[in-house]
Coordinates of C-alpha atoms in Angstrom, one line a residue:
X22 CA 16.0 -22.7 6.1
X23 CA 15.3 -26.3 7.0
X24 CA 12.3 -27.9 5.3
X25 CA 10.6 -30.6 7.4
X26 CA 8.5 -33.2 5.7
X27 CA 5.1 -33.8 7.2
X28 CA 2.1 -35.9 6.2
X29 CA -1.5 -35.1 6.7
X30 CA -4.6 -37.2 6.8
X31 CA -6.0 -38.5 3.4
X32 CA -9.1 -36.5 4.0
X33 CA -7.2 -33.2 4.0
X34 CA -8.7 -32.0 0.7
X35 CA -12.0 -33.4 -0.6
X36 CA -15.0 -32.5 -2.7
X37 CA -13.0 -30.7 -5.4
X38 CA -15.2 -29.1 -8.1
X39 CA -14.2 -27.1 -11.2
X40 CA -11.5 -29.2 -12.7
X41 CA -7.8 -29.6 -12.0
X42 CA -6.9 -28.0 -8.7
X43 CA -3.7 -27.6 -6.7
X44 CA -3.8 -27.2 -2.9
X45 CA -0.7 -26.3 -0.9
X46 CA -0.4 -25.9 2.8
X47 CA 2.6 -24.4 4.5
X48 CA 3.6 -23.2 7.9
X49 CA 4.0 -19.4 8.3
X50 CA 5.7 -19.6 11.8
X51 CA 8.4 -22.2 10.7
X52 CA 6.9 -24.9 12.8
X53 CA 5.9 -28.4 11.6
X54 CA 2.4 -28.5 10.0
X55 CA 1.0 -30.6 12.8
X56 CA 1.9 -28.0 15.5
X57 CA 2.0 -24.7 13.5
X58 CA -0.2 -22.0 14.9
X59 CA -0.3 -20.1 11.5
X60 CA -0.8 -21.9 8.2
X61 CA -1.1 -20.6 4.7
X62 CA -3.3 -22.5 2.2
X63 CA -3.1 -21.9 -1.6
X64 CA -6.1 -23.1 -3.6
X65 CA -5.2 -22.8 -7.2
X66 CA -7.1 -23.5 -10.4
X67 CA -6.3 -22.7 -14.0
X68 CA -5.1 -19.0 -14.4
X69 CA -4.6 -17.6 -17.9
X70 CA -4.1 -14.3 -19.5
X71 CA -7.3 -12.7 -20.9
X72 CA -7.5 -13.3 -24.6
X73 CA -4.9 -16.1 -24.6
X74 CA -5.2 -18.4 -27.7
X75 CA -4.0 -22.0 -28.1
X76 CA -3.5 -24.2 -31.1
X77 CA -5.5 -27.1 -29.8
X78 CA -7.9 -28.1 -26.9
X79 CA -5.0 -29.5 -24.8
X80 CA -3.5 -25.9 -24.5
X81 CA 0.0 -27.1 -25.4
X82 CA 0.8 -24.6 -28.2
X83 CA 0.3 -21.0 -27.4
X84 CA -0.7 -18.9 -30.4
X85 CA -1.4 -15.6 -28.6
X86 CA -0.3 -14.6 -25.1
X87 CA -3.3 -12.2 -24.7
X88 CA -3.2 -9.3 -22.2
X89 CA -1.8 -9.2 -18.7
X90 CA -5.3 -9.3 -17.2
X91 CA -5.8 -12.6 -15.5
X92 CA -8.7 -15.0 -15.7
X93 CA -9.1 -17.5 -12.9
X94 CA -11.2 -20.6 -13.4
X95 CA -14.0 -21.1 -10.9
X96 CA -13.3 -23.9 -8.5
X97 CA -13.9 -25.0 -4.9
X98 CA -12.6 -27.6 -2.5
X99 CA -13.5 -28.7 1.0
X100 CA -10.4 -28.4 3.1
X101 CA -9.8 -30.1 6.5
X102 CA -7.0 -28.9 8.7
X103 CA -6.0 -31.0 11.8
X104 CA -6.6 -28.8 14.9
X105 CA -5.6 -28.7 18.5
X106 CA -7.2 -25.3 19.3
X107 CA -10.7 -24.1 20.2
X108 CA -9.8 -20.6 19.0
X109 CA -9.1 -21.1 15.3
X110 CA -9.8 -18.6 12.6
X111 CA -9.7 -18.7 8.8
X112 CA -9.0 -15.6 6.7
X113 CA -9.1 -14.9 3.0
X114 CA -5.8 -13.3 1.9
X115 CA -5.2 -11.2 -1.2
X116 CA -2.2 -11.5 -3.4
X117 CA -0.4 -8.8 -1.4
X118 CA -0.8 -10.9 1.8
X119 CA -3.6 -8.7 3.3
X120 CA -6.5 -10.3 5.1
X121 CA -9.6 -9.4 3.2
X122 CA -12.4 -11.4 4.9
X123 CA -13.1 -13.9 7.7
X124 CA -14.0 -17.2 6.1
X125 CA -16.7 -19.3 7.8
X126 CA -15.7 -22.8 9.0
X127 CA -16.9 -25.6 11.1
X128 CA -15.3 -28.1 13.5
X129 CA -15.9 -31.7 12.6
X130 CA -16.1 -34.6 15.1
X131 CA -12.3 -34.7 15.4
X132 CA -12.1 -31.0 16.2
X133 CA -10.6 -30.4 12.7
X134 CA -11.2 -27.1 10.9
X135 CA -13.3 -27.7 7.8
X136 CA -13.9 -24.9 5.3
X137 CA -14.7 -24.4 1.6
X138 CA -12.0 -22.7 -0.5
X139 CA -13.6 -20.9 -3.5
X140 CA -11.7 -19.0 -6.2
X141 CA -14.8 -17.1 -7.0
X142 CA -16.8 -16.7 -3.8
X143 CA -20.3 -15.4 -3.5
X144 CA -20.1 -13.9 0.0
X145 CA -16.5 -12.4 0.1
X146 CA -13.8 -11.1 -2.3
X147 CA -12.4 -13.6 -4.8
X148 CA -9.2 -15.2 -3.6
X149 CA -6.7 -18.0 -3.9
X150 CA -5.0 -17.8 -0.5
X151 CA -6.1 -18.5 3.0
X152 CA -4.5 -18.0 6.4
X153 CA -5.5 -20.3 9.3
X154 CA -4.6 -19.5 12.9
X155 CA -5.1 -22.2 15.5

């Protein structure tokens, strides 16, 4: 597999709330990000085992691993995806890759797709992954 580098506008991710966040965008159809018709977006916050204990506030020394139940920190980010289509859709994806909900989005003045990624959503199942078709 050949990995192609691509850069996106500096406004790609903005308005992050809830602490440290990682956002990853990749092409599902093996096309460059700028022309891909299917993108996957990971919106990741802190994920820990339930009951995990640390030796200090910085969480560097683990005292107890806790249980295998996962706790996801609440967080949100406004995500902007460059777009060339008028038929875009955004879906919430579960950890098995299944579409669980249609995510509302808007087009901005540049016809970009703009949506809010939320780890703990109020109007759809909680999720960390999105699929964008354009």
